[in-house]
Amino acid sequence: MKFKILIILLLVTLTGYTQSLNELYKKSIEAYKNKNFEAFEKLNLEALELHPSQPTILFNLAASYVLNSKNKQAFELLSSLLSWNAELKLEDEDFKSLLEEKKFANDLKKKASFFSTQKESSSTFFKISNKYHVEDVVVIEGMAYLTDVRNGFVIKYNLKTKKSEELLSVAGAAFAIIKGVDKNSIWVSSSMFPNYSKYDKEQNNKSFVYKINTQSGNIMAKIEIPEEAVIGSMVLAKNNKIYATNSVSPKIFVIDANKGVLENSFEVNEAFNLQGITLDDTHQHLFIADYIKGIMKLNLADFSDRMWYESKAYLLKGIDGLNYIDDNTLIAIQNNSNPKKVIQLTTDANKVTKVEILDNALPYKGEPTNGKFYKEMGYLYISNSQWPFYDKKNTPLVEQWEPQRIRILNPF
């Protein structure tokens, strides 16, 4: 087994889990070296309880299955891992007996080819100048409003004239954006984030949520979040409450949109890194993407009533944007996968029964992030945000910045 590559991958772990996860990893490698393959399998299973989608652990577990003559289980796990990383290499001697079975070998090759093939179901709806680093978008009566990470701009784009203007700038990187109760207001989140041009290390992850008048650009309300937070996604429910996810710690903030105040926050103890959030048509349930764990459904009447969707055939890792289409359909933007993609999920009860790739490996180097679904228009999303184009000190590599494309998928 090629430990060097695997150890590098394992360094991407979570604060609070790192040491115990690394301890289990080290023990599993010792078991492997001692040819105690049953212990090797058991320790990898234990590690996945701490981090359910860690690629190195999943890879090692698949190897342990082969070494313990469980080729079918290894095949199923590797198929799932290929859905997330289509360039997964199975050159280790440990997989020899699996690959000697032609059916498994051929099926794995077909899956790798399928998950790496470019697919383009959407088309470019409009473009924004490459001087911006766009993160999120909302459309209100012929106008699109977008957030800019680098300089905190809220950009106003006229869909008819195809002209844009800077409505205002907020203090910090502008992230999530949603429509307000009336057509003349929007809500925008910001955070003092390292990629922000005026980043202040002493105010790291200090966040605000703003209510903004779309006509004047005036700030109508400014809500400070009293803890470190990066709010990457928000929704406004019929009860005039805004529900927002925090990716710094697994919390959901509840904002009273009428009063313009932070009403409450609650922690999802079993979660890791909360990202996209979306509401069903009845506004009784939230659907939330966890970058590590997958997708959760939460009852707004009882926050303790929550359910995680099972998905064995497809690895729901690295989902950023998430949008509800109907009671059995979600659209997810998977930007931590290789290649990056937009997928449609069909659900039944607590299971994902089908995954369809809508866009995959588009010919842009940027990163898809967030989107919105409109029954009259379809699903539109940011397809190539500038995230890959910064150096290690978060200085923008502006010569590599691309025009920001907002793409659209036809109505469902």
CSV table of C-alpha atoms in Angstrom, one decimal:
chain,number,residue,atom,x,y,z
A,1,MET,CA,0.0,0.0,0.0
A,2,LYS,CA,1.2,3.5,-0.9
A,3,PHE,CA,1.3,5.0,2.6
A,4,LYS,CA,2.9,8.3,1.6
A,5,ILE,CA,0.0,9.4,-0.5
A,6,LEU,CA,-2.5,8.2,2.0
A,7,ILE,CA,-0.8,10.0,4.9
A,8,ILE,CA,-0.9,13.3,3.0
A,9,LEU,CA,-4.6,12.9,2.4
A,10,LEU,CA,-5.2,12.1,6.1
A,11,LEU,CA,-3.8,15.5,7.1
A,12,VAL,CA,-7.1,17.0,6.0
A,13,THR,CA,-9.0,16.3,9.2
A,14,LEU,CA,-11.3,18.1,11.6
A,15,THR,CA,-10.2,20.0,14.7
A,16,GLY,CA,-11.3,18.1,17.8
A,17,TYR,CA,-11.2,14.8,15.9
A,18,THR,CA,-7.7,14.9,14.5
A,19,GLN,CA,-5.8,13.1,17.3
A,20,SER,CA,-8.2,10.2,17.9
A,21,LEU,CA,-8.6,9.8,14.1
A,22,ASN,CA,-4.9,9.8,13.6
A,23,GLU,CA,-4.4,7.3,16.5
A,24,LEU,CA,-6.8,4.9,14.9
A,25,TYR,CA,-5.1,5.4,11.6
A,26,LYS,CA,-1.7,4.6,13.1
A,27,LYS,CA,-3.0,1.5,14.8
A,28,SER,CA,-4.7,0.3,11.6
A,29,ILE,CA,-1.4,0.7,9.7
A,30,GLU,CA,0.5,-1.2,12.4
A,31,ALA,CA,-2.2,-4.0,12.1
A,32,TYR,CA,-1.7,-3.9,8.3
A,33,LYS,CA,2.1,-4.2,8.6
A,34,ASN,CA,1.7,-7.1,11.0
A,35,LYS,CA,-0.7,-8.7,8.5
A,36,ASN,CA,-3.5,-8.6,11.1
A,37,PHE,CA,-6.1,-7.8,8.5
A,38,GLU,CA,-9.1,-8.4,10.7
A,39,ALA,CA,-7.9,-5.7,13.1
A,40,PHE,CA,-7.0,-3.5,10.0
A,41,GLU,CA,-10.6,-3.7,8.9
A,42,LYS,CA,-12.1,-3.2,12.4
A,43,LEU,CA,-9.9,-0.1,13.1
A,44,ASN,CA,-10.9,1.5,9.8
A,45,LEU,CA,-14.5,1.0,10.6
A,46,GLU,CA,-14.0,2.6,14.0
A,47,ALA,CA,-12.3,5.6,12.3
A,48,LEU,CA,-15.2,6.1,10.0
A,49,GLU,CA,-17.5,6.5,13.0
A,50,LEU,CA,-15.4,9.7,13.7
A,51,HIS,CA,-15.2,10.9,10.1
A,52,PRO,CA,-17.7,9.1,7.9
A,53,SER,CA,-16.3,10.1,4.5
A,54,GLN,CA,-12.5,10.4,5.1
A,55,PRO,CA,-11.1,9.2,1.7
A,56,THR,CA,-8.0,7.6,3.1
A,57,ILE,CA,-10.0,5.6,5.6
A,58,LEU,CA,-12.5,4.5,3.0
A,59,PHE,CA,-9.7,3.4,0.6
A,60,ASN,CA,-8.0,1.5,3.4
A,61,LEU,CA,-11.3,-0.2,4.4
A,62,ALA,CA,-11.8,-1.3,0.8
A,63,ALA,CA,-8.3,-2.8,0.9
A,64,SER,CA,-9.1,-4.5,4.2
A,65,TYR,CA,-12.2,-6.1,2.6
A,66,VAL,CA,-10.1,-7.6,-0.2
A,67,LEU,CA,-7.5,-8.8,2.2
A,68,ASN,CA,-10.2,-10.5,4.2
A,69,SER,CA,-11.7,-12.1,1.1
A,70,LYS,CA,-14.7,-9.8,1.0
A,71,ASN,CA,-14.5,-8.7,-2.6
A,72,LYS,CA,-18.1,-7.8,-3.1
A,73,GLN,CA,-18.0,-5.4,-0.1
A,74,ALA,CA,-14.7,-4.0,-1.5
A,75,PHE,CA,-16.3,-3.5,-4.9
A,76,GLU,CA,-19.3,-1.7,-3.5
A,77,LEU,CA,-17.2,0.6,-1.4
A,78,LEU,CA,-14.8,1.4,-4.2
A,79,SER,CA,-17.8,2.2,-6.5
A,80,SER,CA,-19.0,4.7,-4.0
A,81,LEU,CA,-15.5,6.2,-3.6
A,82,LEU,CA,-15.2,6.5,-7.4
A,83,SER,CA,-18.4,8.6,-7.5
A,84,TRP,CA,-16.5,11.2,-5.5
A,85,ASN,CA,-13.0,10.7,-7.0
A,86,ALA,CA,-13.1,9.4,-10.5
A,87,GLU,CA,-9.3,9.3,-10.7
A,88,LEU,CA,-8.9,6.8,-7.9
A,89,LYS,CA,-6.0,4.4,-8.6
A,90,LEU,CA,-6.2,0.8,-7.7
A,91,GLU,CA,-2.7,-0.2,-8.5
A,92,ASP,CA,-1.8,-1.6,-5.0
A,93,GLU,CA,-1.0,-5.3,-4.7
A,94,ASP,CA,-3.7,-5.4,-2.0
A,95,PHE,CA,-6.4,-5.2,-4.7
A,96,LYS,CA,-5.0,-7.9,-6.9
A,97,SER,CA,-7.6,-10.6,-6.0
A,98,LEU,CA,-10.4,-8.2,-6.6
A,99,LEU,CA,-9.2,-7.1,-10.0
A,100,GLU,CA,-8.5,-10.7,-11.1
A,101,GLU,CA,-12.3,-11.1,-11.1
A,102,LYS,CA,-13.1,-9.7,-14.5
A,103,LYS,CA,-16.6,-8.6,-13.7
A,104,PHE,CA,-15.4,-6.4,-10.8
A,105,ALA,CA,-12.5,-5.0,-12.7
A,106,ASN,CA,-14.6,-4.1,-15.8
A,107,ASP,CA,-17.4,-2.6,-13.7
A,108,LEU,CA,-14.9,-0.4,-11.8
A,109,LYS,CA,-13.4,0.8,-15.1
A,110,LYS,CA,-16.8,1.6,-16.4
A,111,LYS,CA,-17.7,3.6,-13.3
A,112,ALA,CA,-14.4,5.5,-13.4
A,113,SER,CA,-15.1,6.4,-17.0
A,114,PHE,CA,-18.7,7.4,-16.3
A,115,PHE,CA,-17.9,9.6,-13.3
A,116,SER,CA,-15.1,11.4,-15.1
A,117,THR,CA,-16.9,12.1,-18.4
A,118,GLN,CA,-17.9,15.7,-19.1
A,119,LYS,CA,-21.6,16.3,-19.1
A,120,GLU,CA,-23.3,19.6,-19.8
A,121,SER,CA,-27.1,19.8,-19.2
A,122,SER,CA,-27.1,23.6,-18.4
A,123,SER,CA,-26.3,26.7,-20.5
A,124,THR,CA,-24.9,30.0,-19.6
A,125,PHE,CA,-27.6,32.3,-18.4
A,126,PHE,CA,-25.5,35.4,-17.9
A,127,LYS,CA,-21.9,36.4,-17.1
A,128,ILE,CA,-20.3,38.8,-14.6
A,129,SER,CA,-16.9,40.5,-15.0
A,130,ASN,CA,-13.9,38.5,-13.9
A,131,LYS,CA,-13.0,41.3,-11.4
A,132,TYR,CA,-15.4,39.8,-9.0
A,133,HIS,CA,-15.3,36.6,-7.0
A,134,VAL,CA,-19.0,35.6,-7.0
A,135,GLU,CA,-20.4,33.3,-4.4
A,136,ASP,CA,-24.2,33.3,-4.4
A,137,VAL,CA,-27.1,34.7,-6.5
A,138,VAL,CA,-30.8,35.6,-6.1
A,139,VAL,CA,-33.3,36.8,-8.8
A,140,ILE,CA,-36.1,39.3,-8.1
A,141,GLU,CA,-38.3,40.6,-11.0
A,142,GLY,CA,-35.8,40.7,-13.8
A,143,MET,CA,-32.8,41.7,-11.6
A,144,ALA,CA,-30.1,39.4,-10.3
A,145,TYR,CA,-28.2,40.2,-7.1
A,146,LEU,CA,-24.9,38.5,-6.4
A,147,THR,CA,-22.4,38.5,-3.6
A,148,ASP,CA,-18.7,39.1,-4.0
A,149,VAL,CA,-16.1,37.4,-1.6
A,150,ARG,CA,-13.1,39.5,-2.5
A,151,ASN,CA,-14.3,43.1,-1.8
A,152,GLY,CA,-17.7,42.5,-0.2
A,153,PHE,CA,-19.7,43.9,-3.0
A,154,VAL,CA,-23.4,43.2,-3.6
A,155,ILE,CA,-23.7,43.3,-7.4
A,156,LYS,CA,-27.0,44.2,-9.2
A,157,TYR,CA,-27.4,42.8,-12.7
A,158,ASN,CA,-30.2,43.7,-15.1
A,159,LEU,CA,-31.2,40.5,-16.9
A,160,LYS,CA,-32.8,42.6,-19.7
A,161,THR,CA,-30.1,45.1,-20.4
A,162,LYS,CA,-27.3,42.8,-19.4
A,163,LYS,CA,-25.6,45.6,-17.4
A,164,SER,CA,-24.3,45.4,-13.9
A,165,GLU,CA,-23.6,47.8,-11.1
A,166,GLU,CA,-22.2,47.7,-7.5
A,167,LEU,CA,-25.2,48.2,-5.2
A,168,LEU,CA,-23.0,48.6,-2.1
A,169,SER,CA,-20.1,46.9,-0.3
A,170,VAL,CA,-20.4,45.3,3.2
A,171,ALA,CA,-17.7,44.9,5.9
A,172,GLY,CA,-16.2,41.5,5.0
A,173,ALA,CA,-16.5,38.9,2.3
A,174,ALA,CA,-20.1,38.7,1.1
A,175,PHE,CA,-21.4,35.1,1.1
A,176,ALA,CA,-25.1,34.1,1.2
A,177,ILE,CA,-27.9,36.2,-0.4
A,178,ILE,CA,-31.7,35.7,-0.3
A,179,LYS,CA,-34.9,37.6,-1.1
A,180,GLY,CA,-36.6,39.5,1.7
A,181,VAL,CA,-40.3,39.5,2.5
A,182,ASP,CA,-40.9,42.3,0.0
A,183,LYS,CA,-39.5,42.7,-3.5
A,184,ASN,CA,-37.3,45.6,-2.5
A,185,SER,CA,-35.2,43.9,0.1
A,186,ILE,CA,-32.5,41.3,0.2
A,187,TRP,CA,-30.6,39.7,3.1
A,188,VAL,CA,-26.8,39.2,2.8
A,189,SER,CA,-24.3,37.5,5.1
A,190,SER,CA,-20.7,38.6,5.5
A,191,SER,CA,-17.6,37.4,7.3
A,192,MET,CA,-14.1,38.7,8.0
A,193,PHE,CA,-12.6,35.9,5.9
A,194,PRO,CA,-9.0,35.5,4.8
A,195,ASN,CA,-9.8,36.0,1.1
A,196,TYR,CA,-11.4,39.4,1.8
A,197,SER,CA,-9.2,42.2,0.5
A,198,LYS,CA,-9.4,44.1,3.8
A,199,TYR,CA,-9.0,41.1,6.0
A,200,ASP,CA,-8.4,41.9,9.7
A,201,LYS,CA,-6.8,38.9,11.5
A,202,GLU,CA,-8.0,40.2,14.9
A,203,GLN,CA,-11.6,40.0,13.7
A,204,ASN,CA,-11.3,36.6,12.1
A,205,ASN,CA,-14.7,35.1,11.2
A,206,LYS,CA,-16.6,38.1,12.7
A,207,SER,CA,-19.9,37.9,10.8
A,208,PHE,CA,-22.9,40.0,10.1
A,209,VAL,CA,-26.3,39.6,8.4
A,210,TYR,CA,-27.6,42.7,6.6
A,211,LYS,CA,-31.1,43.6,5.3
A,212,ILE,CA,-30.5,45.8,2.2
A,213,ASN,CA,-32.9,48.0,0.2
A,214,THR,CA,-32.4,46.9,-3.5
A,215,GLN,CA,-33.4,50.3,-4.8
A,216,SER,CA,-31.2,52.6,-2.8
A,217,GLY,CA,-28.6,50.2,-1.5
A,218,ASN,CA,-29.2,51.4,2.0
A,219,ILE,CA,-28.7,49.0,4.9
A,220,MET,CA,-32.0,48.6,6.7
A,221,ALA,CA,-30.8,46.3,9.4
A,222,LYS,CA,-27.4,45.0,10.6
A,223,ILE,CA,-27.2,41.9,12.8
A,224,GLU,CA,-23.9,40.9,14.4
A,225,ILE,CA,-23.3,37.2,15.0
A,226,PRO,CA,-21.8,37.0,18.6
A,227,GLU,CA,-19.4,34.2,17.8
A,228,GLU,CA,-17.0,33.1,15.0
A,229,ALA,CA,-19.1,32.3,12.0
A,230,VAL,CA,-19.1,31.9,8.3
A,231,ILE,CA,-22.7,31.9,7.0
A,232,GLY,CA,-22.6,30.3,3.6
A,233,SER,CA,-26.3,29.7,3.1
A,234,MET,CA,-29.6,31.1,4.3
A,235,VAL,CA,-33.4,30.6,3.7
A,236,LEU,CA,-36.4,32.7,4.7
A,237,ALA,CA,-39.4,30.8,5.9
A,238,LYS,CA,-43.1,31.8,5.9
A,239,ASN,CA,-42.8,32.5,9.7
A,240,ASN,CA,-40.5,35.3,8.7
A,241,LYS,CA,-37.5,33.5,10.3
A,242,ILE,CA,-34.2,33.2,8.6
A,243,TYR,CA,-32.4,30.0,9.1
A,244,ALA,CA,-28.6,30.2,8.4
A,245,THR,CA,-25.8,27.6,8.5
A,246,ASN,CA,-22.5,28.2,10.2
A,247,SER,CA,-19.5,26.4,8.6
A,248,VAL,CA,-17.1,27.3,11.4
A,249,SER,CA,-19.1,25.2,14.0
A,250,PRO,CA,-22.1,23.0,13.2
A,251,LYS,CA,-24.7,25.5,14.2
A,252,ILE,CA,-27.9,26.9,12.7
A,253,PHE,CA,-28.7,30.5,13.4
A,254,VAL,CA,-32.4,31.7,13.7
A,255,ILE,CA,-33.0,35.3,12.8
A,256,ASP,CA,-36.2,37.2,13.3
A,257,ALA,CA,-36.6,39.0,9.9
A,258,ASN,CA,-39.3,41.3,11.3
A,259,LYS,CA,-37.4,42.5,14.3
A,260,GLY,CA,-33.9,42.2,12.6
A,261,VAL,CA,-32.4,40.4,15.5
A,262,LEU,CA,-30.7,37.1,16.1
A,263,GLU,CA,-33.3,35.1,18.0
A,264,ASN,CA,-31.6,31.8,18.6
A,265,SER,CA,-28.9,29.3,17.6
A,266,PHE,CA,-28.7,25.6,18.1
A,267,GLU,CA,-25.9,23.1,17.5
A,268,VAL,CA,-26.3,19.9,15.5
A,269,ASN,CA,-24.0,17.7,17.6
A,270,GLU,CA,-23.6,14.9,15.1
A,271,ALA,CA,-22.8,17.2,12.2
A,272,PHE,CA,-19.3,18.4,11.0
A,273,ASN,CA,-19.4,21.3,8.5
A,274,LEU,CA,-22.8,22.7,7.6
A,275,GLN,CA,-23.2,24.3,4.1
A,276,GLY,CA,-26.3,24.5,1.9
A,277,ILE,CA,-29.7,24.9,3.4
A,278,THR,CA,-33.1,24.8,1.7
A,279,LEU,CA,-36.8,24.6,2.6
A,280,ASP,CA,-39.6,22.3,1.4
A,281,ASP,CA,-42.8,23.8,-0.1
A,282,THR,CA,-44.7,23.7,3.1
A,283,HIS,CA,-41.9,25.3,5.1
A,284,GLN,CA,-42.1,22.5,7.7
A,285,HIS,CA,-38.7,21.0,7.0
A,286,LEU,CA,-35.2,22.1,6.3
A,287,PHE,CA,-32.7,20.1,4.2
A,288,ILE,CA,-29.1,20.8,5.1
A,289,ALA,CA,-25.9,19.7,3.4
A,290,ASP,CA,-23.0,18.7,5.6
A,291,TYR,CA,-19.7,18.9,3.7
A,292,ILE,CA,-18.5,15.7,5.4
A,293,LYS,CA,-21.5,13.6,6.4
A,294,GLY,CA,-24.1,14.1,3.6
A,295,ILE,CA,-27.7,15.5,3.8
A,296,MET,CA,-30.0,16.0,6.8
A,297,LYS,CA,-33.7,16.6,7.0
A,298,LEU,CA,-34.8,18.7,10.0
A,299,ASN,CA,-38.3,19.3,11.4
A,300,LEU,CA,-38.8,23.0,12.1
A,301,ALA,CA,-41.4,22.3,14.7
A,302,ASP,CA,-38.9,20.1,16.6
A,303,PHE,CA,-35.2,20.7,16.0
A,304,SER,CA,-34.4,17.3,17.6
A,305,ASP,CA,-36.4,15.6,15.0
A,306,ARG,CA,-33.8,15.1,12.2
A,307,MET,CA,-32.9,12.4,9.8
A,308,TRP,CA,-29.8,11.8,7.7
A,309,TYR,CA,-30.2,10.3,4.2
A,310,GLU,CA,-28.6,7.0,3.5
A,311,SER,CA,-26.6,6.7,0.3
A,312,LYS,CA,-24.4,3.6,-0.1
A,313,ALA,CA,-23.9,3.7,-3.9
A,314,TYR,CA,-23.0,7.4,-4.1
A,315,LEU,CA,-20.7,9.3,-1.7
A,316,LEU,CA,-22.5,12.5,-0.7
A,317,LYS,CA,-19.3,14.3,0.3
A,318,GLY,CA,-18.3,17.9,-0.4
A,319,ILE,CA,-21.8,19.3,-1.1
A,320,ASP,CA,-22.0,23.1,-0.9
A,321,GLY,CA,-25.2,24.4,-2.5
A,322,LEU,CA,-28.4,22.5,-1.9
A,323,ASN,CA,-31.9,23.2,-3.2
A,324,TYR,CA,-35.3,21.6,-2.8
A,325,ILE,CA,-37.2,20.9,-6.0
A,326,ASP,CA,-40.1,18.7,-4.7
A,327,ASP,CA,-40.7,16.2,-2.0
A,328,ASN,CA,-38.6,13.6,-3.7
A,329,THR,CA,-36.0,15.7,-5.5
A,330,LEU,CA,-33.0,17.8,-4.4
A,331,ILE,CA,-30.3,19.5,-6.4
A,332,ALA,CA,-26.8,19.5,-4.9
A,333,ILE,CA,-23.6,21.2,-6.0
A,334,GLN,CA,-20.7,18.9,-5.2
A,335,ASN,CA,-17.5,21.0,-5.3
A,336,ASN,CA,-15.2,18.9,-3.2
A,337,SER,CA,-15.4,16.0,-5.7
A,338,ASN,CA,-13.1,15.1,-8.6
A,339,PRO,CA,-14.4,16.3,-11.0
A,340,LYS,CA,-16.8,18.9,-9.6
A,341,LYS,CA,-20.4,18.4,-10.5
A,342,VAL,CA,-24.1,19.3,-10.1
A,343,ILE,CA,-26.3,16.3,-9.2
A,344,GLN,CA,-30.0,15.6,-8.8
A,345,LEU,CA,-31.0,13.4,-5.9
A,346,THR,CA,-34.1,11.3,-5.8
A,347,THR,CA,-35.2,10.4,-2.3
A,348,ASP,CA,-37.6,8.0,-0.7
A,349,ALA,CA,-38.2,7.9,3.1
A,350,ASN,CA,-34.6,8.1,4.6
A,351,LYS,CA,-32.7,6.9,1.5
A,352,VAL,CA,-31.3,8.4,-1.7
A,353,THR,CA,-32.6,6.0,-4.3
A,354,LYS,CA,-31.1,7.6,-7.4
A,355,VAL,CA,-28.4,10.1,-8.3
A,356,GLU,CA,-28.3,11.8,-11.7
A,357,ILE,CA,-25.4,13.9,-12.8
A,358,LEU,CA,-26.6,17.1,-14.5
A,359,ASP,CA,-23.3,19.0,-15.0
A,360,ASN,CA,-19.9,17.3,-14.7
A,361,ALA,CA,-16.3,18.4,-15.4
A,362,LEU,CA,-17.4,21.7,-17.1
A,363,PRO,CA,-14.5,23.3,-19.0
A,364,TYR,CA,-13.8,26.0,-16.4
A,365,LYS,CA,-11.2,25.9,-13.7
A,366,GLY,CA,-13.4,27.8,-11.2
A,367,GLU,CA,-15.6,26.1,-8.5
A,368,PRO,CA,-19.4,25.8,-8.5
A,369,THR,CA,-20.9,27.1,-5.3
A,370,ASN,CA,-24.5,28.0,-4.8
A,371,GLY,CA,-27.8,28.4,-6.7
A,372,LYS,CA,-31.5,29.0,-6.5
A,373,PHE,CA,-34.5,27.1,-8.0
A,374,TYR,CA,-37.4,29.1,-9.6
A,375,LYS,CA,-40.3,27.1,-10.9
A,376,GLU,CA,-40.9,29.6,-13.7
A,377,MET,CA,-37.2,29.7,-14.8
A,378,GLY,CA,-35.4,26.6,-13.6
A,379,TYR,CA,-32.3,26.1,-11.5
A,380,LEU,CA,-29.5,28.7,-11.8
A,381,TYR,CA,-26.2,28.5,-10.1
A,382,ILE,CA,-22.7,30.0,-9.8
A,383,SER,CA,-20.6,27.6,-12.0
A,384,ASN,CA,-17.0,28.9,-11.7
A,385,SER,CA,-16.4,30.9,-8.5
A,386,GLN,CA,-12.8,32.1,-8.2
A,387,TRP,CA,-11.8,30.0,-5.1
A,388,PRO,CA,-9.0,28.1,-6.9
A,389,PHE,CA,-7.2,31.3,-7.9
A,390,TYR,CA,-5.6,32.4,-4.7
A,391,ASP,CA,-2.1,31.6,-3.5
A,392,LYS,CA,-1.2,30.2,-0.1
A,393,LYS,CA,-1.4,33.6,1.5
A,394,ASN,CA,-4.9,34.2,0.0
A,395,THR,CA,-3.5,36.8,-2.5
A,396,PRO,CA,-5.7,36.6,-5.6
A,397,LEU,CA,-4.0,35.3,-8.8
A,398,VAL,CA,-6.0,37.8,-10.8
A,399,GLU,CA,-4.4,36.9,-14.1
A,400,GLN,CA,-6.2,33.5,-13.8
A,401,TRP,CA,-9.6,34.9,-12.7
A,402,GLU,CA,-12.4,33.9,-15.1
A,403,PRO,CA,-15.6,35.7,-16.1
A,404,GLN,CA,-18.1,34.5,-13.6
A,405,ARG,CA,-20.8,32.4,-15.3
A,406,ILE,CA,-24.2,31.9,-13.9
A,407,ARG,CA,-25.7,28.8,-15.6
A,408,ILE,CA,-29.2,27.6,-15.8
A,409,LEU,CA,-30.9,24.2,-16.0
A,410,ASN,CA,-34.4,24.2,-17.6
A,411,PRO,CA,-37.5,23.9,-15.4
A,412,PHE,CA,-38.0,20.4,-13.9
